[in-house]
Amino acid sequence: SILGGYGEYGTSIIVSPKNDVGDLPTKNHLDGTFDGAHSISAEQIHQLLGTVPSSCFSCPVRCGRKLRLNLNGEKVFEGMEYETIASLGSNCGNSDARSIAEMNYMCNDLGLDTISTGVVIAWAMECYERGLLTKEDTGIELRWGDTEAMKEIIRQIAFREGFGDLLAEGVKRASQRIGRGTEKYAMHVKGLEIPMQQPRTVKMFALGHATSNRGADHLYALPTICYPWFREVARKWLELSDKELEQLNDLSSWKQKAKAVVFSENLCAVADSLGLCKFPLVESYAVPLNTLAEGYDALVGSNVMVRDLLKAGERVVNLERMFNIREGFSRKDDSLPERFLVEPLPSGPSRGSVVELSNMLEEYYEFRGWNSTSGVPKEEKIRELGLEFLMGSNSERVSLF
């Protein structure tokens, strides 16, 4: 099982199965299958780098991993997470596992996020390949899978030197400053780089990335409840019929995904508020939600139910939404890069698929109790959640109601 694989290999265990279903972002999300996936799989990384298990105390998931890498002397550090492997690997056309480990160490040492770093490099590589960027712009040739070029760019980003000074701004600002049509290939939502899910294959993550109040973030919703192995969890908490569960478990279909994303966003907000890791909860449901409520009750001495916690999470999401509305955000910002909406996925089981975002957003806003035109929470929803104090704090730029 995937859960058992986490304990043995860490999150790298999902590289191969994600590639099999077309959910391994490849070459700036051009595709979802990578010819070099085997070379960056969990088994290969373990064989090459000798990973050993590491976990937090009493964790039922044990996703941690440590490995040794000879880099300016022997170093011991956390092993690579899936997101790092994909962002600095397949998404940059790189099948060299050792180089990914080295770049992971570089990013950690220099204080760079590996997802955003990989995405902005992949953007530059695609633009270079298309002739939208030249060596005159970059000072270095940027070819898919060129690990030495990637390492140099990472160094330049950290020290804000050369082309790295521009990339340090992130993919949204970098593409806006360059122009020349490069904005089309900038993979971000609300300015935050797209994580390592292929939205045309797993539609629930497509919606979750689009609606996230902090921009594309797989940990904002983490709607794993859509996977078939959580069918009974979904049956209980989403209250779906057998037919609706079949639609939910069809990951390439947009149907039933909105309800799942709303539920998952609320649950993730609970985890964030309580300072809990999402892996035993939303990622794996290894800890039943009733146990979460019992733990909270034991801690604070209140007779709280799971639904009460989820309502608190809903309040958090709506409060964040109102903050964004005040700052000028609206439905237009709940979007995805054009690639996912109009470019059919070129290969894999979901070949030909695009994201039917408008359909999912309509259902999402309905479940949220938000205006479907503006994306603003309706007055009755604000009152239901006890957030009336927000109704008198309209900014001059945005009329909330």
CSV table of C-alpha atoms in Angstrom, one decimal:
chain,number,residue,atom,x,y,z
A,1,SER,CA,0.0,0.0,0.0
A,2,ILE,CA,1.0,3.7,-0.4
A,3,LEU,CA,0.8,4.1,3.4
A,4,GLY,CA,3.1,1.2,4.0
A,5,GLY,CA,5.4,2.5,1.3
A,6,TYR,CA,5.7,5.8,3.1
A,7,GLY,CA,7.2,3.9,6.1
A,8,GLU,CA,9.7,2.1,3.9
A,9,TYR,CA,10.7,4.8,1.4
A,10,GLY,CA,9.1,8.1,2.3
A,11,THR,CA,7.1,10.2,-0.1
A,12,SER,CA,9.4,9.1,-3.0
A,13,ILE,CA,7.3,6.0,-3.1
A,14,ILE,CA,4.6,7.8,-5.1
A,15,VAL,CA,6.9,8.8,-8.0
A,16,SER,CA,6.3,5.6,-10.0
A,17,PRO,CA,2.6,5.2,-9.4
A,18,LYS,CA,2.0,8.9,-10.3
A,19,ASN,CA,4.0,8.4,-13.5
A,20,ASP,CA,1.9,5.3,-14.3
A,21,VAL,CA,-1.4,7.3,-14.2
A,22,GLY,CA,0.0,10.4,-15.9
A,23,ASP,CA,0.3,12.5,-12.7
A,24,LEU,CA,4.1,13.2,-12.7
A,25,PRO,CA,4.6,16.8,-13.9
A,26,THR,CA,7.1,16.8,-16.7
A,27,LYS,CA,9.0,19.6,-18.5
A,28,ASN,CA,7.1,22.6,-16.9
A,29,HIS,CA,3.8,20.6,-16.8
A,30,LEU,CA,3.8,20.0,-20.5
A,31,ASP,CA,3.0,16.3,-19.7
A,32,GLY,CA,2.3,14.0,-16.9
A,33,THR,CA,4.5,11.0,-17.8
A,34,PHE,CA,8.3,11.1,-17.7
A,35,ASP,CA,10.5,8.7,-19.7
A,36,GLY,CA,13.2,8.9,-16.9
A,37,ALA,CA,10.8,8.2,-14.0
A,38,HIS,CA,12.4,4.9,-13.1
A,39,SER,CA,15.7,6.6,-12.5
A,40,ILE,CA,14.2,8.9,-9.9
A,41,SER,CA,11.9,6.3,-8.3
A,42,ALA,CA,12.0,5.4,-4.6
A,43,GLU,CA,13.8,2.1,-5.2
A,44,GLN,CA,16.5,3.7,-7.3
A,45,ILE,CA,17.1,6.5,-4.9
A,46,HIS,CA,17.3,4.0,-2.0
A,47,GLN,CA,19.8,1.9,-4.0
A,48,LEU,CA,21.9,4.9,-5.1
A,49,LEU,CA,21.9,6.9,-1.9
A,50,GLY,CA,21.1,4.4,0.8
A,51,THR,CA,18.1,6.0,2.5
A,52,VAL,CA,17.1,5.0,6.0
A,53,PRO,CA,13.7,5.6,7.8
A,54,SER,CA,13.2,8.5,10.1
A,55,SER,CA,10.0,9.7,11.7
A,56,CYS,CA,8.4,11.8,14.3
A,57,PHE,CA,7.7,10.1,17.7
A,58,SER,CA,4.8,7.6,17.5
A,59,CYS,CA,3.9,8.6,13.9
A,60,PRO,CA,1.7,6.0,12.1
A,61,VAL,CA,2.9,7.2,8.7
A,62,ARG,CA,6.7,7.6,9.2
A,63,CYS,CA,7.3,9.6,6.0
A,64,GLY,CA,10.7,10.9,7.0
A,65,ARG,CA,13.9,9.8,5.3
A,66,LYS,CA,17.6,10.4,5.9
A,67,LEU,CA,20.4,9.8,3.4
A,68,ARG,CA,24.1,10.4,3.1
A,69,LEU,CA,25.6,12.4,0.3
A,70,ASN,CA,29.2,13.1,-0.4
A,71,LEU,CA,29.2,16.8,-1.0
A,72,ASN,CA,32.2,18.8,0.2
A,73,GLY,CA,32.7,16.0,2.8
A,74,GLU,CA,30.0,13.6,4.0
A,75,LYS,CA,26.7,15.3,4.9
A,76,VAL,CA,23.8,13.8,6.8
A,77,PHE,CA,20.5,15.4,6.0
A,78,GLU,CA,16.8,14.8,5.4
A,79,GLY,CA,16.1,12.8,2.3
A,80,MET,CA,14.2,14.2,-0.7
A,81,GLU,CA,10.4,14.5,-0.5
A,82,TYR,CA,8.3,13.7,-3.6
A,83,GLU,CA,7.7,17.4,-4.4
A,84,THR,CA,11.4,18.0,-4.5
A,85,ILE,CA,12.1,15.0,-6.7
A,86,ALA,CA,9.4,16.0,-9.2
A,87,SER,CA,10.1,19.8,-9.2
A,88,LEU,CA,13.9,19.5,-9.6
A,89,GLY,CA,13.6,16.2,-11.5
A,90,SER,CA,10.9,15.4,-14.0
A,91,ASN,CA,9.5,18.9,-14.2
A,92,CYS,CA,13.0,20.0,-15.4
A,93,GLY,CA,13.5,17.0,-17.6
A,94,ASN,CA,16.1,15.7,-15.1
A,95,SER,CA,16.5,11.9,-14.4
A,96,ASP,CA,19.7,12.1,-12.4
A,97,ALA,CA,18.7,11.2,-8.8
A,98,ARG,CA,22.0,12.2,-7.3
A,99,SER,CA,21.9,15.6,-8.8
A,100,ILE,CA,18.4,16.1,-7.3
A,101,ALA,CA,19.8,15.2,-3.9
A,102,GLU,CA,22.6,17.7,-4.3
A,103,MET,CA,20.3,20.4,-5.4
A,104,ASN,CA,17.9,19.6,-2.6
A,105,TYR,CA,20.8,20.1,-0.2
A,106,MET,CA,21.8,23.4,-1.9
A,107,CYS,CA,18.2,24.7,-1.6
A,108,ASN,CA,17.9,23.8,2.0
A,109,ASP,CA,21.4,25.3,2.8
A,110,LEU,CA,20.6,28.5,0.9
A,111,GLY,CA,17.0,28.9,2.2
A,112,LEU,CA,15.2,28.3,-1.1
A,113,ASP,CA,11.9,26.4,-1.6
A,114,THR,CA,12.5,23.5,-3.8
A,115,ILE,CA,9.0,23.6,-5.5
A,116,SER,CA,9.2,27.3,-6.4
A,117,THR,CA,12.9,26.9,-7.4
A,118,GLY,CA,12.1,23.9,-9.7
A,119,VAL,CA,9.1,25.6,-11.3
A,120,VAL,CA,10.9,28.9,-12.1
A,121,ILE,CA,13.8,27.0,-13.6
A,122,ALA,CA,11.4,24.8,-15.7
A,123,TRP,CA,9.7,28.0,-16.9
A,124,ALA,CA,13.1,29.4,-18.0
A,125,MET,CA,14.0,26.1,-19.7
A,126,GLU,CA,10.8,26.0,-21.7
A,127,CYS,CA,11.1,29.6,-22.7
A,128,TYR,CA,14.7,29.0,-23.7
A,129,GLU,CA,13.7,26.0,-25.8
A,130,ARG,CA,11.0,28.1,-27.5
A,131,GLY,CA,13.4,31.0,-28.3
A,132,LEU,CA,11.6,33.4,-26.0
A,133,LEU,CA,14.7,33.6,-23.9
A,134,THR,CA,18.3,33.5,-25.3
A,135,LYS,CA,21.7,33.1,-23.9
A,136,GLU,CA,22.0,36.9,-24.0
A,137,ASP,CA,19.2,37.0,-21.4
A,138,THR,CA,20.3,34.1,-19.3
A,139,GLY,CA,24.1,34.1,-19.6
A,140,ILE,CA,23.9,30.3,-19.6
A,141,GLU,CA,22.4,27.7,-21.9
A,142,LEU,CA,19.2,26.2,-20.3
A,143,ARG,CA,18.5,22.8,-21.7
A,144,TRP,CA,16.1,20.2,-20.2
A,145,GLY,CA,18.0,18.0,-17.8
A,146,ASP,CA,21.2,20.1,-17.7
A,147,THR,CA,22.0,19.6,-14.0
A,148,GLU,CA,25.1,21.8,-14.0
A,149,ALA,CA,23.1,24.7,-15.4
A,150,MET,CA,20.5,24.1,-12.8
A,151,LYS,CA,23.0,24.1,-10.0
A,152,GLU,CA,24.5,27.4,-11.3
A,153,ILE,CA,21.0,29.0,-11.5
A,154,ILE,CA,20.2,27.9,-8.0
A,155,ARG,CA,23.4,29.6,-6.8
A,156,GLN,CA,22.6,32.7,-8.8
A,157,ILE,CA,19.0,32.8,-7.4
A,158,ALA,CA,20.3,32.6,-3.8
A,159,PHE,CA,22.9,35.3,-4.3
A,160,ARG,CA,20.8,37.4,-6.7
A,161,GLU,CA,23.4,37.3,-9.4
A,162,GLY,CA,23.0,37.5,-13.1
A,163,PHE,CA,19.8,35.8,-14.5
A,164,GLY,CA,19.2,34.4,-11.0
A,165,ASP,CA,18.4,37.9,-9.7
A,166,LEU,CA,15.3,37.9,-12.0
A,167,LEU,CA,14.3,34.3,-11.2
A,168,ALA,CA,14.5,35.1,-7.4
A,169,GLU,CA,11.4,37.2,-7.9
A,170,GLY,CA,9.3,34.1,-8.7
A,171,VAL,CA,7.8,32.9,-11.9
A,172,LYS,CA,4.9,35.4,-12.0
A,173,ARG,CA,7.1,38.5,-11.6
A,174,ALA,CA,9.9,37.1,-13.7
A,175,SER,CA,7.6,36.4,-16.6
A,176,GLN,CA,5.9,39.8,-16.3
A,177,ARG,CA,9.3,41.6,-16.4
A,178,ILE,CA,10.5,39.6,-19.4
A,179,GLY,CA,7.3,39.7,-21.3
A,180,ARG,CA,7.5,38.5,-25.0
A,181,GLY,CA,4.8,35.9,-24.3
A,182,THR,CA,6.7,34.2,-21.6
A,183,GLU,CA,3.7,34.8,-19.2
A,184,LYS,CA,1.9,32.0,-20.9
A,185,TYR,CA,4.3,29.4,-19.6
A,186,ALA,CA,4.5,30.7,-16.0
A,187,MET,CA,2.9,28.0,-13.9
A,188,HIS,CA,1.4,29.7,-10.9
A,189,VAL,CA,-1.9,30.6,-9.2
A,190,LYS,CA,-2.1,34.0,-7.4
A,191,GLY,CA,1.7,34.3,-7.8
A,192,LEU,CA,2.6,31.0,-6.1
A,193,GLU,CA,4.2,28.3,-8.2
A,194,ILE,CA,2.2,25.2,-9.1
A,195,PRO,CA,3.2,22.1,-7.0
A,196,MET,CA,3.8,18.7,-8.4
A,197,GLN,CA,0.4,17.5,-9.4
A,198,GLN,CA,-0.8,17.3,-13.0
A,199,PRO,CA,-4.2,19.1,-12.9
A,200,ARG,CA,-5.4,17.6,-16.1
A,201,THR,CA,-5.1,14.1,-14.5
A,202,VAL,CA,-6.2,14.7,-10.9
A,203,LYS,CA,-9.1,17.2,-11.2
A,204,MET,CA,-9.5,17.6,-7.5
A,205,PHE,CA,-6.0,19.1,-7.2
A,206,ALA,CA,-6.8,21.4,-10.1
A,207,LEU,CA,-9.7,22.9,-8.2
A,208,GLY,CA,-7.8,23.0,-4.9
A,209,HIS,CA,-4.9,24.9,-6.5
A,210,ALA,CA,-7.3,27.4,-8.1
A,211,THR,CA,-9.3,28.2,-5.0
A,212,SER,CA,-6.5,28.2,-2.4
A,213,ASN,CA,-6.5,31.5,-0.7
A,214,ARG,CA,-2.7,31.6,-0.6
A,215,GLY,CA,-2.2,30.5,-4.2
A,216,ALA,CA,-1.3,27.1,-5.6
A,217,ASP,CA,-0.5,24.8,-2.7
A,218,HIS,CA,-1.1,21.1,-2.5
A,219,LEU,CA,-1.3,21.4,1.3
A,220,TYR,CA,-4.1,23.9,1.4
A,221,ALA,CA,-6.8,21.4,0.4
A,222,LEU,CA,-5.0,18.1,0.0
A,223,PRO,CA,-8.1,16.4,-1.4
A,224,THR,CA,-6.9,12.9,-1.2
A,225,ILE,CA,-10.3,11.8,0.0
A,226,CYS,CA,-11.1,11.5,-3.8
A,227,TYR,CA,-8.8,8.4,-4.1
A,228,PRO,CA,-10.6,5.1,-4.3
A,229,TRP,CA,-8.8,3.7,-1.2
A,230,PHE,CA,-10.6,6.4,0.9
A,231,ARG,CA,-14.0,5.5,-0.4
A,232,GLU,CA,-15.5,4.7,3.0
A,233,VAL,CA,-14.1,7.9,4.5
A,234,ALA,CA,-15.7,9.8,1.7
A,235,ARG,CA,-19.0,7.9,2.1
A,236,LYS,CA,-19.1,8.9,5.7
A,237,TRP,CA,-18.0,12.5,5.7
A,238,LEU,CA,-19.2,13.6,2.2
A,239,GLU,CA,-22.4,11.7,2.4
A,240,LEU,CA,-22.3,10.5,-1.2
A,241,SER,CA,-24.3,7.8,-2.9
A,242,ASP,CA,-22.6,4.8,-4.6
A,243,LYS,CA,-23.0,6.6,-8.0
A,244,GLU,CA,-21.6,9.8,-6.6
A,245,LEU,CA,-18.7,7.9,-5.1
A,246,GLU,CA,-17.9,6.4,-8.5
A,247,GLN,CA,-17.8,9.9,-9.9
A,248,LEU,CA,-15.6,11.1,-7.0
A,249,ASN,CA,-13.1,8.2,-7.5
A,250,ASP,CA,-12.8,9.0,-11.3
A,251,LEU,CA,-9.9,11.3,-10.8
A,252,SER,CA,-10.0,12.7,-14.3
A,253,SER,CA,-13.7,13.7,-14.0
A,254,TRP,CA,-14.7,17.0,-12.6
A,255,LYS,CA,-17.8,15.7,-10.9
A,256,GLN,CA,-18.1,15.6,-7.1
A,257,LYS,CA,-14.7,17.2,-6.7
A,258,ALA,CA,-16.1,20.5,-5.4
A,259,LYS,CA,-17.6,19.0,-2.3
A,260,ALA,CA,-14.4,17.1,-1.6
A,261,VAL,CA,-12.3,20.2,-1.9
A,262,VAL,CA,-14.5,22.2,0.4
A,263,PHE,CA,-14.4,19.4,3.0
A,264,SER,CA,-10.6,19.0,2.7
A,265,GLU,CA,-9.9,22.8,2.8
A,266,ASN,CA,-11.9,23.0,6.1
A,267,LEU,CA,-10.1,20.0,7.5
A,268,CYS,CA,-6.7,21.4,6.5
A,269,ALA,CA,-7.6,24.7,8.2
A,270,VAL,CA,-8.3,22.7,11.4
A,271,ALA,CA,-4.9,20.9,11.2
A,272,ASP,CA,-3.1,24.3,10.6
A,273,SER,CA,-4.9,25.9,13.5
A,274,LEU,CA,-4.1,23.1,15.9
A,275,GLY,CA,-0.5,22.8,14.7
A,276,LEU,CA,-1.0,19.2,13.5
A,277,CYS,CA,0.8,17.4,10.7
A,278,LYS,CA,-1.6,16.7,7.8
A,279,PHE,CA,0.0,13.4,6.8
A,280,PRO,CA,-1.8,11.3,9.5
A,281,LEU,CA,-5.0,13.3,8.9
A,282,VAL,CA,-5.8,14.6,5.5
A,283,GLU,CA,-3.1,12.8,3.5
A,284,SER,CA,-3.7,9.3,4.8
A,285,TYR,CA,-6.6,9.3,7.3
A,286,ALA,CA,-4.4,7.0,9.4
A,287,VAL,CA,-5.8,9.0,12.4
A,288,PRO,CA,-9.7,8.8,12.3
A,289,LEU,CA,-11.4,12.2,12.5
A,290,ASN,CA,-13.3,11.0,15.6
A,291,THR,CA,-10.0,10.5,17.3
A,292,LEU,CA,-9.0,14.1,16.4
A,293,ALA,CA,-12.2,15.4,18.1
A,294,GLU,CA,-11.6,13.2,21.1
A,295,GLY,CA,-8.0,14.5,21.4
A,296,TYR,CA,-9.2,18.1,21.2
A,297,ASP,CA,-11.9,17.4,23.9
A,298,ALA,CA,-9.3,15.8,26.2
A,299,LEU,CA,-7.1,18.9,25.7
A,300,VAL,CA,-9.5,21.7,26.3
A,301,GLY,CA,-12.3,19.9,28.1
A,302,SER,CA,-15.2,20.8,25.7
A,303,ASN,CA,-17.6,18.3,24.2
A,304,VAL,CA,-16.7,19.0,20.6
A,305,MET,CA,-17.7,16.9,17.6
A,306,VAL,CA,-15.9,16.5,14.3
A,307,ARG,CA,-18.6,18.7,12.6
A,308,ASP,CA,-17.8,21.5,15.1
A,309,LEU,CA,-14.1,21.4,14.2
A,310,LEU,CA,-15.0,21.4,10.5
A,311,LYS,CA,-17.2,24.5,11.1
A,312,ALA,CA,-14.2,26.2,12.7
A,313,GLY,CA,-12.1,25.3,9.7
A,314,GLU,CA,-14.8,26.7,7.4
A,315,ARG,CA,-14.7,30.0,9.4
A,316,VAL,CA,-10.9,30.2,8.9
A,317,VAL,CA,-11.3,29.7,5.1
A,318,ASN,CA,-14.0,32.4,4.9
A,319,LEU,CA,-12.0,34.8,7.0
A,320,GLU,CA,-9.0,34.3,4.7
A,321,ARG,CA,-11.3,34.8,1.7
A,322,MET,CA,-12.7,38.1,3.1
A,323,PHE,CA,-9.1,39.3,3.6
A,324,ASN,CA,-8.3,38.6,0.0
A,325,ILE,CA,-11.5,40.2,-1.2
A,326,ARG,CA,-10.6,43.4,0.7
A,327,GLU,CA,-7.2,43.3,-1.1
A,328,GLY,CA,-8.9,43.2,-4.5
A,329,PHE,CA,-9.2,39.4,-5.3
A,330,SER,CA,-12.2,37.9,-6.9
A,331,ARG,CA,-13.4,34.9,-8.9
A,332,LYS,CA,-11.0,35.9,-11.7
A,333,ASP,CA,-8.1,35.0,-9.5
A,334,ASP,CA,-9.5,31.5,-8.8
A,335,SER,CA,-7.9,30.3,-12.0
A,336,LEU,CA,-5.2,28.1,-13.5
A,337,PRO,CA,-2.5,28.6,-16.1
A,338,GLU,CA,-3.9,28.5,-19.7
A,339,ARG,CA,-2.0,25.2,-20.3
A,340,PHE,CA,-4.3,23.2,-18.1
A,341,LEU,CA,-7.5,24.7,-19.5
A,342,VAL,CA,-6.9,24.5,-23.2
A,343,GLU,CA,-3.9,22.2,-24.0
A,344,PRO,CA,-4.9,18.6,-24.0
A,345,LEU,CA,-2.7,16.3,-22.0
A,346,PRO,CA,-0.4,14.7,-24.6
A,347,SER,CA,0.1,11.2,-23.1
A,348,GLY,CA,-0.9,8.8,-20.3
A,349,PRO,CA,-4.3,7.3,-19.3
A,350,SER,CA,-5.8,10.9,-19.2
A,351,ARG,CA,-4.5,11.7,-22.7
A,352,GLY,CA,-6.6,14.5,-24.3
A,353,SER,CA,-7.9,15.8,-20.9
A,354,VAL,CA,-8.2,19.4,-20.0
A,355,VAL,CA,-9.5,21.0,-16.8
A,356,GLU,CA,-13.2,21.9,-16.7
A,357,LEU,CA,-12.5,24.6,-14.1
A,358,SER,CA,-15.7,26.6,-14.7
A,359,ASN,CA,-17.9,23.6,-13.9
A,360,MET,CA,-16.1,22.9,-10.7
A,361,LEU,CA,-16.0,26.5,-9.6
A,362,GLU,CA,-19.8,26.8,-9.9
A,363,GLU,CA,-20.3,23.8,-7.6
A,364,TYR,CA,-17.5,25.0,-5.3
A,365,TYR,CA,-19.1,28.4,-4.8
A,366,GLU,CA,-22.5,26.8,-4.2
A,367,PHE,CA,-21.1,24.5,-1.5
A,368,ARG,CA,-19.2,27.4,0.0
A,369,GLY,CA,-22.2,29.8,0.0
A,370,TRP,CA,-20.3,32.3,-2.1
A,371,ASN,CA,-21.6,34.5,-4.9
A,372,SER,CA,-20.9,32.6,-8.1
A,373,THR,CA,-20.2,35.7,-10.1
A,374,SER,CA,-17.8,37.5,-7.8
A,375,GLY,CA,-16.6,34.7,-5.5
A,376,VAL,CA,-17.5,36.8,-2.5
A,377,PRO,CA,-19.1,35.0,0.6
A,378,LYS,CA,-22.8,35.8,0.8
A,379,GLU,CA,-24.1,37.8,3.7
A,380,GLU,CA,-26.0,34.8,5.1
A,381,LYS,CA,-22.9,32.7,5.1
A,382,ILE,CA,-21.0,35.4,7.0
A,383,ARG,CA,-23.7,35.6,9.6
A,384,GLU,CA,-23.9,31.8,9.9
A,385,LEU,CA,-20.2,31.7,10.7
A,386,GLY,CA,-20.3,34.5,13.2
A,387,LEU,CA,-18.2,36.8,11.2
A,388,GLU,CA,-20.5,39.8,11.1
A,389,PHE,CA,-17.7,42.1,12.3
A,390,LEU,CA,-16.3,41.8,8.8
A,391,MET,CA,-19.4,43.4,7.3
A,392,GLY,CA,-18.5,46.8,8.5
A,393,SER,CA,-14.9,46.8,7.3
A,394,ASN,CA,-15.4,47.1,3.6
A,395,SER,CA,-12.4,48.6,1.8
A,396,GLU,CA,-12.9,51.5,-0.6
A,397,ARG,CA,-11.9,49.3,-3.5
A,398,VAL,CA,-14.3,46.4,-2.9
A,399,SER,CA,-18.0,46.3,-2.0
A,400,LEU,CA,-18.4,43.0,-0.1
A,401,PHE,CA,-22.2,42.9,-0.3
